[in-house]
mmCIF file of C-alpha atoms and ligand atoms in Angstrom:
data_model
loop_
_atom_site.group_PDB
_atom_site.id
_atom_site.type_symbol
_atom_site.label_atom_id
_atom_site.label_comp_id
_atom_site.label_asym_id
_atom_site.label_seq_id
_atom_site.Cartn_x
_atom_site.Cartn_y
_atom_site.Cartn_z
ATOM 1 C CA MET A 295 162.487 108.187 54.640
ATOM 2 C CA SER A 296 163.662 106.109 51.690
ATOM 3 C CA GLU A 297 159.979 105.731 50.648
ATOM 4 C CA GLN A 298 159.698 109.517 50.644
ATOM 5 C CA CYS A 299 162.793 109.674 48.431
ATOM 6 C CA GLU A 300 161.239 107.145 46.022
ATOM 7 C CA HIS A 301 158.044 109.209 45.914
ATOM 8 C CA LEU A 302 160.002 112.399 45.205
ATOM 9 C CA LYS A 303 162.009 110.660 42.486
ATOM 10 C CA ASP A 304 158.730 109.602 40.796
ATOM 11 C CA ARG A 305 157.427 113.154 41.080
ATOM 12 C CA CYS A 306 160.587 114.576 39.481
ATOM 13 C CA ALA A 307 160.307 112.065 36.632
ATOM 14 C CA GLU A 308 156.643 112.991 36.084
ATOM 15 C CA LEU A 309 157.430 116.725 36.091
ATOM 16 C CA GLU A 310 160.271 116.181 33.637
ATOM 17 C CA ARG A 311 157.860 114.286 31.397
ATOM 18 C CA GLN A 312 155.359 117.148 31.582
ATOM 19 C CA LEU A 313 158.092 119.638 30.701
ATOM 20 C CA ARG A 314 159.098 117.654 27.635
ATOM 21 C CA GLU A 315 155.454 117.410 26.623
ATOM 22 C CA SER A 316 154.827 121.144 26.926
ATOM 23 C CA GLU A 317 158.068 121.904 25.065
ATOM 24 C CA LYS A 318 156.883 119.677 22.222
ATOM 25 C CA LYS A 319 153.468 121.387 22.086
ATOM 26 C CA SER A 320 154.957 124.838 22.164
ATOM 27 C CA LEU A 321 157.332 123.971 19.296
ATOM 28 C CA TYR A 322 154.395 122.581 17.356
ATOM 29 C CA TYR A 323 152.389 125.823 17.664
ATOM 30 C CA GLN A 324 155.383 127.938 16.767
ATOM 31 C CA LYS A 325 155.966 125.833 13.672
ATOM 32 C CA ILE A 326 152.365 126.186 12.542
ATOM 33 C CA ALA A 327 152.515 129.925 13.182
ATOM 34 C CA GLN A 328 155.626 130.189 11.034
ATOM 35 C CA GLN A 329 154.252 127.995 8.261
ATOM 36 C CA THR A 330 150.942 129.836 8.034
ATOM 37 C CA GLY A 331 152.497 133.215 8.744
ATOM 38 C CA ASP A 332 149.621 133.656 11.161
ATOM 39 C CA VAL A 333 150.881 136.247 13.601
ATOM 40 C CA ARG A 334 147.733 135.897 15.751
ATOM 41 C CA LEU A 335 148.406 132.201 16.269
ATOM 42 C CA ARG A 336 151.765 133.032 17.771
ATOM 43 C CA GLU A 337 149.998 135.091 20.344
ATOM 44 C CA THR A 338 147.103 132.764 20.924
ATOM 45 C CA GLU A 339 145.946 132.237 24.420
ATOM 46 C CA MET A 340 146.812 128.609 24.021
ATOM 47 C CA LEU A 341 150.479 129.399 23.511
ATOM 48 C CA SER A 342 150.742 131.845 26.407
ATOM 49 C CA ARG A 343 148.940 129.411 28.693
ATOM 50 C CA LEU A 344 151.413 126.772 27.651
ATOM 51 C CA VAL A 345 154.344 129.041 28.398
ATOM 52 C CA GLU A 346 152.852 129.804 31.829
ATOM 53 C CA LYS A 347 152.325 126.133 32.588
ATOM 54 C CA HIS A 348 155.842 125.380 31.409
ATOM 55 C CA LYS A 349 157.239 127.945 33.838
ATOM 56 C CA ARG A 350 155.174 126.580 36.735
ATOM 57 C CA THR A 351 156.229 123.009 35.989
ATOM 58 C CA GLU A 352 159.869 124.105 35.852
ATOM 59 C CA GLU A 353 159.494 125.769 39.256
ATOM 60 C CA ASP A 354 157.783 122.648 40.700
ATOM 61 C CA LEU A 355 160.586 120.496 39.326
ATOM 62 C CA ARG A 356 163.234 122.714 40.878
ATOM 63 C CA LYS A 357 161.482 122.508 44.268
ATOM 64 C CA ALA A 358 160.991 118.734 44.059
ATOM 65 C CA ASN A 359 164.661 118.260 43.141
ATOM 66 C CA LYS A 360 165.742 120.406 46.091
ATOM 67 C CA GLU A 361 163.447 118.461 48.440
ATOM 68 C CA LEU A 362 164.828 115.190 47.082
ATOM 69 C CA SER A 363 168.421 116.201 47.692
ATOM 70 C CA ASP A 364 167.559 117.435 51.243
ATOM 71 C CA LYS A 365 165.840 114.126 52.047
ATOM 72 C CA HIS A 366 168.820 112.236 50.647
ATOM 73 C CA ILE A 367 171.203 114.139 52.921
ATOM 74 C CA GLN A 368 168.896 113.438 55.902
ATOM 75 C CA LEU A 369 168.793 109.747 55.047
ATOM 76 C CA ILE A 370 172.580 109.546 54.920
ATOM 77 C CA GLN A 371 172.801 111.334 58.260
ATOM 78 C CA THR A 372 170.241 109.030 59.905
ATOM 79 C CA ALA A 373 172.132 105.945 58.796
ATOM 80 C CA LYS A 374 175.391 107.484 59.946
ATOM 81 C CA LEU A 375 174.020 108.174 63.406
ATOM 82 C CA ALA A 376 172.669 104.613 63.600
ATOM 83 C CA SER A 377 176.114 103.245 62.754
ATOM 84 C CA LEU A 378 177.701 105.586 65.300
ATOM 85 C CA GLY A 379 175.445 104.072 67.952
ATOM 86 C CA GLU A 380 176.829 100.652 67.121
ATOM 87 C CA LEU A 381 180.370 101.980 66.955
ATOM 88 C CA SER A 382 180.226 103.711 70.317
ATOM 89 C CA ALA A 383 181.282 100.609 72.256
ATOM 90 C CA GLY A 384 184.329 100.278 70.013
ATOM 91 C CA VAL A 385 185.138 103.964 70.322
ATOM 92 C CA ALA A 386 184.953 103.682 74.110
ATOM 93 C CA HIS A 387 187.553 100.888 73.921
ATOM 94 C CA GLU A 388 189.623 102.955 71.544
ATOM 95 C CA LEU A 389 189.666 105.818 74.063
ATOM 96 C CA ASN A 390 190.148 103.529 77.004
ATOM 97 C CA GLN A 391 193.465 102.234 75.766
ATOM 98 C CA PRO A 392 195.431 105.540 75.832
ATOM 99 C CA LEU A 393 193.583 106.463 79.026
ATOM 100 C CA MET A 394 194.925 103.329 80.721
ATOM 101 C CA VAL A 395 198.436 104.191 79.570
ATOM 102 C CA ILE A 396 198.110 107.728 80.967
ATOM 103 C CA ARG A 397 196.768 106.387 84.260
ATOM 104 C CA SER A 398 199.470 103.810 84.800
ATOM 105 C CA VAL A 399 202.267 106.197 83.770
ATOM 106 C CA SER A 400 200.915 108.836 86.205
ATOM 107 C CA GLN A 401 200.689 106.234 88.979
ATOM 108 C CA ILE A 402 204.282 105.168 88.417
ATOM 109 C CA MET A 403 205.424 108.775 88.464
ATOM 110 C CA LEU A 404 203.543 109.529 91.669
ATOM 111 C CA ARG A 405 204.970 106.487 93.374
ATOM 112 C CA LYS A 406 208.556 106.870 92.267
ATOM 113 C CA PHE A 407 208.751 110.586 91.677
ATOM 114 C CA GLU A 408 211.793 111.222 93.878
ATOM 115 C CA LYS A 409 213.732 108.351 92.384
ATOM 116 C CA LEU A 410 213.160 109.296 88.760
ATOM 117 C CA SER A 411 215.824 111.158 86.856
ATOM 118 C CA SER A 412 214.753 114.198 84.870
ATOM 119 C CA GLU A 413 215.382 112.172 81.704
ATOM 120 C CA GLN A 414 212.951 109.480 82.920
ATOM 121 C CA ILE A 415 210.362 112.108 83.859
ATOM 122 C CA ARG A 416 210.679 113.649 80.420
ATOM 123 C CA GLU A 417 210.194 110.197 78.847
ATOM 124 C CA GLN A 418 207.031 109.487 80.883
ATOM 125 C CA LEU A 419 205.568 112.931 80.223
ATOM 126 C CA THR A 420 206.185 112.456 76.499
ATOM 127 C CA ASN A 421 204.328 109.178 76.750
ATOM 128 C CA ILE A 422 201.381 110.936 78.435
ATOM 129 C CA GLU A 423 201.438 113.693 75.861
ATOM 130 C CA ARG A 424 201.456 111.192 72.972
ATOM 131 C CA ASN A 425 198.473 109.347 74.402
ATOM 132 C CA THR A 426 196.424 112.486 75.109
ATOM 133 C CA LYS A 427 197.078 113.494 71.512
ATOM 134 C CA ARG A 428 195.794 110.147 70.351
ATOM 135 C CA MET A 429 192.600 110.634 72.392
ATOM 136 C CA MET A 430 192.144 114.127 71.020
ATOM 137 C CA ASN A 431 192.505 112.803 67.482
ATOM 138 C CA ILE A 432 189.781 110.246 68.069
ATOM 139 C CA ILE A 433 187.408 112.748 69.703
ATOM 140 C CA ASN A 434 187.983 115.413 67.057
ATOM 141 C CA HIS A 435 187.504 112.880 64.353
ATOM 142 C CA LEU A 436 184.286 111.630 65.919
ATOM 143 C CA ARG A 437 182.987 115.193 66.054
ATOM 144 C CA THR A 438 183.726 115.873 62.403
ATOM 145 C CA PHE A 439 182.351 112.542 61.322
ATOM 146 C CA SER A 440 179.048 112.846 63.161
ATOM 147 C CA ARG A 441 178.342 116.336 61.855
ATOM 148 C CA GLN A 442 175.720 116.661 59.117
ATOM 149 C CA THR A 443 177.693 116.004 55.968
ATOM 150 C CA PRO A 444 178.248 119.114 53.888
ATOM 151 C CA SER A 445 178.004 118.172 50.240
ATOM 152 C CA GLU A 446 181.214 119.870 49.097
ATOM 153 C CA ARG A 447 183.882 117.827 47.367
ATOM 154 C CA THR A 448 187.621 118.112 47.290
ATOM 155 C CA ALA A 449 190.562 116.056 46.058
ATOM 156 C CA VAL A 450 190.721 113.255 48.627
ATOM 157 C CA ASP A 451 193.295 110.637 49.540
ATOM 158 C CA LEU A 452 191.360 107.368 49.861
ATOM 159 C CA SER A 453 194.029 105.599 51.902
ATOM 160 C CA ARG A 454 193.902 108.433 54.453
ATOM 161 C CA ILE A 455 190.103 108.087 54.714
ATOM 162 C CA ILE A 456 190.404 104.341 55.331
ATOM 163 C CA GLU A 457 192.946 105.014 58.089
ATOM 164 C CA ASP A 458 190.514 107.518 59.639
ATOM 165 C CA ALA A 459 187.740 104.909 59.648
ATOM 166 C CA PHE A 460 190.027 102.652 61.705
ATOM 167 C CA LEU A 461 190.228 105.352 64.393
ATOM 168 C CA MET A 462 186.658 104.326 65.211
ATOM 169 C CA ILE A 463 186.536 100.650 64.346
ATOM 170 C CA GLY A 464 190.160 99.545 64.794
ATOM 171 C CA GLU A 465 189.783 98.474 68.398
ATOM 172 C CA GLN A 466 186.745 96.319 67.619
ATOM 173 C CA MET A 467 188.830 94.424 65.079
ATOM 174 C CA ARG A 468 191.697 93.988 67.539
ATOM 175 C CA LEU A 469 189.353 92.785 70.288
ATOM 176 C CA ARG A 470 188.087 90.044 67.971
ATOM 177 C CA ASN A 471 191.619 89.179 66.854
ATOM 178 C CA ILE A 472 190.744 89.994 63.278
ATOM 179 C CA HIS A 473 193.916 90.596 61.292
ATOM 180 C CA VAL A 474 193.666 93.611 59.098
ATOM 181 C CA GLU A 475 196.083 94.038 56.242
ATOM 182 C CA LYS A 476 196.131 97.295 54.320
ATOM 183 C CA ILE A 477 197.799 97.146 50.965
ATOM 184 C CA PHE A 478 197.785 100.699 49.689
ATOM 185 C CA GLU A 479 199.280 101.584 46.338
ATOM 186 C CA PRO A 480 201.893 104.290 46.926
ATOM 187 C CA ASN A 481 201.213 107.568 45.129
ATOM 188 C CA LEU A 482 197.694 106.535 44.249
ATOM 189 C CA SER A 483 195.882 109.257 42.329
ATOM 190 C CA ALA A 484 193.493 111.417 44.350
ATOM 191 C CA CYS A 485 189.803 111.132 43.751
ATOM 192 C CA TYR A 486 187.343 114.004 43.770
ATOM 193 C CA GLY A 487 184.871 113.380 46.543
ATOM 194 C CA ASN A 488 183.348 113.973 49.933
ATOM 195 C CA SER A 489 185.628 112.459 52.560
ATOM 196 C CA ASN A 490 182.907 112.261 55.222
ATOM 197 C CA GLN A 491 180.511 110.337 52.985
ATOM 198 C CA LEU A 492 183.250 108.058 51.679
ATOM 199 C CA GLU A 493 184.317 107.273 55.236
ATOM 200 C CA GLN A 494 180.720 106.292 55.995
ATOM 201 C CA VAL A 495 180.884 103.825 53.089
ATOM 202 C CA PHE A 496 184.243 102.370 54.174
ATOM 203 C CA LEU A 497 183.085 102.021 57.782
ATOM 204 C CA ASN A 498 180.116 100.002 56.625
ATOM 205 C CA MET A 499 182.290 97.764 54.439
ATOM 206 C CA ILE A 500 184.645 97.100 57.372
ATOM 207 C CA ALA A 501 181.757 96.536 59.819
ATOM 208 C CA ASN A 502 180.088 94.112 57.392
ATOM 209 C CA ALA A 503 183.325 92.166 56.976
ATOM 210 C CA LYS A 504 183.743 92.063 60.767
ATOM 211 C CA ASP A 505 180.204 90.726 61.260
ATOM 212 C CA ALA A 506 180.668 88.074 58.534
ATOM 213 C CA ILE A 507 183.921 86.958 60.199
ATOM 214 C CA ILE A 508 182.391 86.892 63.696
ATOM 215 C CA GLU A 509 179.534 84.759 62.394
ATOM 216 C CA LYS A 510 182.011 82.296 60.916
ATOM 217 C CA MET A 511 183.925 82.210 64.204
ATOM 218 C CA THR A 512 180.814 80.925 65.970
ATOM 219 C CA TYR A 513 180.936 77.595 64.132
ATOM 220 C CA THR A 514 184.535 77.220 62.952
ATOM 221 C CA ASN A 515 187.335 76.137 65.242
ATOM 222 C CA ASP A 516 190.911 77.294 64.736
ATOM 223 C CA PHE A 517 189.802 80.083 62.525
ATOM 224 C CA THR A 518 191.578 83.407 62.237
ATOM 225 C CA GLY A 519 189.550 86.261 60.821
ATOM 226 C CA ARG A 520 191.246 88.292 58.098
ATOM 227 C CA LEU A 521 190.360 91.436 56.256
ATOM 228 C CA GLU A 522 192.498 92.734 53.421
ATOM 229 C CA ILE A 523 191.923 96.223 52.130
ATOM 230 C CA ILE A 524 193.570 97.004 48.830
ATOM 231 C CA THR A 525 193.690 100.359 47.076
ATOM 232 C CA ARG A 526 195.058 100.323 43.545
ATOM 233 C CA THR A 527 194.807 101.794 40.097
ATOM 234 C CA SER A 528 192.308 99.633 38.264
ATOM 235 C CA PRO A 529 193.991 97.006 36.095
ATOM 236 C CA ASP A 530 190.896 96.922 33.849
ATOM 237 C CA TYR A 531 189.562 100.447 33.547
ATOM 238 C CA GLN A 532 191.193 103.737 32.640
ATOM 239 C CA ASN A 533 191.498 106.517 35.229
ATOM 240 C CA VAL A 534 189.808 104.452 37.899
ATOM 241 C CA ILE A 535 190.787 103.667 41.483
ATOM 242 C CA GLU A 536 189.699 100.371 42.998
ATOM 243 C CA ILE A 537 189.232 99.666 46.670
ATOM 244 C CA LEU A 538 188.842 96.004 47.531
ATOM 245 C CA PHE A 539 187.531 94.708 50.848
ATOM 246 C CA LYS A 540 188.446 91.016 51.031
ATOM 247 C CA ASP A 541 187.226 89.093 54.062
ATOM 248 C CA ASN A 542 187.292 85.420 54.967
ATOM 249 C CA GLY A 543 183.862 85.496 56.615
ATOM 250 C CA ILE A 544 180.757 83.398 55.978
ATOM 251 C CA GLY A 545 180.178 84.566 52.415
ATOM 252 C CA ILE A 546 176.890 85.584 50.839
ATOM 253 C CA SER A 547 174.274 83.045 49.860
ATOM 254 C CA GLN A 548 173.260 83.059 46.186
ATOM 255 C CA LYS A 549 169.638 83.780 47.119
ATOM 256 C CA TYR A 550 170.610 87.099 48.717
ATOM 257 C CA ARG A 551 172.975 88.315 45.993
ATOM 258 C CA ASN A 552 170.500 90.619 44.263
ATOM 259 C CA LYS A 553 168.906 91.935 47.450
ATOM 260 C CA LEU A 554 172.078 93.217 49.132
ATOM 261 C CA PHE A 555 171.710 96.816 48.012
ATOM 262 C CA ASP A 556 167.973 97.041 48.760
ATOM 263 C CA PRO A 557 167.113 99.415 51.604
ATOM 264 C CA PHE A 558 166.404 97.546 54.855
ATOM 265 C CA PHE A 559 167.689 94.202 53.596
ATOM 266 C CA THR A 560 169.558 92.562 56.456
ATOM 267 C CA THR A 561 170.290 89.040 57.671
ATOM 268 C CA LYS A 562 171.353 90.346 61.058
ATOM 269 C CA GLU A 563 169.249 89.986 64.158
ATOM 270 C CA VAL A 564 166.908 92.782 65.207
ATOM 271 C CA GLY A 565 168.805 95.653 66.772
ATOM 272 C CA LYS A 566 172.086 94.647 65.125
ATOM 273 C CA GLY A 567 171.639 95.859 61.599
ATOM 274 C CA THR A 568 169.256 98.298 59.978
ATOM 275 C CA GLY A 569 169.968 97.005 56.485
ATOM 276 C CA LEU A 570 170.682 100.535 55.281
ATOM 277 C CA GLY A 571 174.485 100.286 55.086
ATOM 278 C CA LEU A 572 174.867 98.962 51.560
ATOM 279 C CA SER A 573 171.927 100.844 50.103
ATOM 280 C CA ILE A 574 173.297 104.166 51.422
ATOM 281 C CA SER A 575 176.797 103.197 50.277
ATOM 282 C CA TYR A 576 175.456 102.428 46.818
ATOM 283 C CA GLY A 577 173.803 105.887 46.680
ATOM 284 C CA ILE A 578 176.965 107.671 47.837
ATOM 285 C CA ILE A 579 179.239 105.834 45.406
ATOM 286 C CA LYS A 580 176.835 106.390 42.513
ATOM 287 C CA ASP A 581 176.778 110.071 43.428
ATOM 288 C CA HIS A 582 180.567 110.013 43.088
ATOM 289 C CA HIS A 583 180.186 108.537 39.558
ATOM 290 C CA GLY A 584 181.567 105.240 40.814
ATOM 291 C CA SER A 585 180.333 101.709 41.282
ATOM 292 C CA ILE A 586 180.174 99.102 44.029
ATOM 293 C CA ASP A 587 179.743 95.378 43.535
ATOM 294 C CA VAL A 588 180.464 91.941 44.947
ATOM 295 C CA MET A 589 183.520 90.754 43.042
ATOM 296 C CA GLU A 590 183.430 87.268 44.475
ATOM 297 C CA THR A 591 181.823 85.376 47.313
ATOM 298 C CA SER A 592 181.939 81.802 48.521
ATOM 299 C CA SER A 593 182.114 79.954 51.824
ATOM 300 C CA ASP A 594 185.759 81.177 51.956
ATOM 301 C CA GLY A 595 184.712 84.803 52.156
ATOM 302 C CA THR A 596 183.647 87.824 50.180
ATOM 303 C CA THR A 597 185.342 90.538 48.172
ATOM 304 C CA PHE A 598 183.534 93.817 47.644
ATOM 305 C CA ARG A 599 184.927 96.177 45.028
ATOM 306 C CA ILE A 600 184.398 99.918 44.917
ATOM 307 C CA MET A 601 185.492 101.828 41.834
ATOM 308 C CA LEU A 602 185.910 105.592 41.794
ATOM 309 C CA PRO A 603 187.125 107.818 38.989
ATOM 310 C CA PHE A 604 190.310 109.908 39.273
ATOM 311 C CA LYS A 605 189.175 113.442 40.099
ATOM 312 C CA ASN A 606 186.293 114.586 37.832
ATOM 313 C CA GLY A 607 184.587 112.473 35.219
ATOM 314 C CA LYS A 608 182.771 109.234 34.813
ATOM 315 C CA ILE A 609 184.192 105.726 34.975
ATOM 316 C CA GLN A 610 185.588 104.932 31.539
ATOM 317 C CA LYS A 611 184.913 101.310 30.686
HETATM 318 N N1 ATP B 846 181.168 91.084 53.760
HETATM 319 C C1 ATP B 846 179.989 90.460 53.867
HETATM 320 N N2 ATP B 846 179.929 89.110 54.071
HETATM 321 C C2 ATP B 846 178.747 88.472 54.179
HETATM 322 N N3 ATP B 846 177.538 89.078 54.089
HETATM 323 C C3 ATP B 846 177.532 90.415 53.880
HETATM 324 C C4 ATP B 846 178.739 91.180 53.757
HETATM 325 N N4 ATP B 846 178.402 92.461 53.557
HETATM 326 C C5 ATP B 846 177.068 92.511 53.561
HETATM 327 N N5 ATP B 846 176.532 91.303 53.750
HETATM 328 C C6 ATP B 846 175.096 90.960 53.792
HETATM 329 O O1 ATP B 846 174.368 92.059 53.286
HETATM 330 C C7 ATP B 846 173.373 92.478 54.225
HETATM 331 C C8 ATP B 846 173.126 93.964 54.054
HETATM 332 O O2 ATP B 846 174.257 94.706 54.459
HETATM 333 P P1 ATP B 846 174.059 96.212 54.918
HETATM 334 O O3 ATP B 846 175.377 96.769 55.227
HETATM 335 O O4 ATP B 846 173.218 96.912 53.911
HETATM 336 O O5 ATP B 846 173.137 96.085 56.199
HETATM 337 P P2 ATP B 846 173.513 95.497 57.639
HETATM 338 O O6 ATP B 846 174.993 95.383 57.790
HETATM 339 O O7 ATP B 846 172.729 94.242 57.829
HETATM 340 O O8 ATP B 846 172.949 96.623 58.598
HETATM 341 P P3 ATP B 846 173.589 98.105 58.800
HETATM 342 O O9 ATP B 846 174.707 98.266 57.820
HETATM 343 O O10 ATP B 846 172.473 99.031 58.488
HETATM 344 O O11 ATP B 846 174.018 98.124 60.210
HETATM 345 C C9 ATP B 846 173.919 92.046 55.569
HETATM 346 O O12 ATP B 846 172.913 91.883 56.531
HETATM 347 C C10 ATP B 846 174.604 90.725 55.210
HETATM 348 O O13 ATP B 846 173.659 89.677 55.142
HETATM 349 MG MG1 MG B 847 176.248 97.038 57.259
#
């Protein structure tokens, strides 16, 4: 699919070149017609053919652009579904936890029903209600997330989106004893974006950090995995929000640094990673007029930085 996108991008560029060319020619003929006052020249077949061709090329370009954006949406969706496959084990754990609470509370109530005061019954039922609500939240969220992403944008709260991502991946982090610290700037400005796509990016950043930490765990004793997620107003750029993902995993080898964002680049074993995560994330963030880069990496871990502009507009450097 990403090859098809590349092909379509080339086609759009070629059509744009042809349009510029025909615009130049048409201007040239018009100029000559004006200079020579030759009315016939203005109506020459050549000129009308050019206008026709120009119109056709414009139409082709419009179609190719539409096809490109459809393919792009499909590509994002495919990668999202692949990541959902991987996440499903974690989501099952996430759902299992409240389910266990509900089960044990119900068992206690059944066993001791006569002995419980109405206050105690109310307390246990509240507990059940709270846990069913938690399960509903996860299921509803999963439904919204897996839907084909509509491309509309709204003012979004990035910290909220990160919290939503943890509805699906939180349990996997807990199971591995990875400490997650979220340092969110209070009253951070909203950014104008697509929450579903941004969540897909954040999920990949968290999953990558988790994998890098797990890999380090395999050969380091007494090691506690840590992931820090920081949202803040950029200290360096105007009207920009930064999101930092700081892990203490294995780090990224120098030889891979400029391949990370290539489609299908992965160091993970077959079946574990498709290598699309960062390349899709790069596309989504670029589409949001932002940027994504490795801020630092060493054997102590890696920090990825995502920058997004406040509401509309480009990043002002
Ligand atoms: N936080 C990180 N620490 C160390 N290496 C990383 C980190 N993030 C990404 N990488 C490296 O970049 C590669 C590409 O990441 P990317 O997210 O694109 O694909 P993937 O995680 O391998 O597979 P997928 O995301 O499709 O499941 C990874 O295989 C890994 O080698
Ligand atoms: Mg990944």
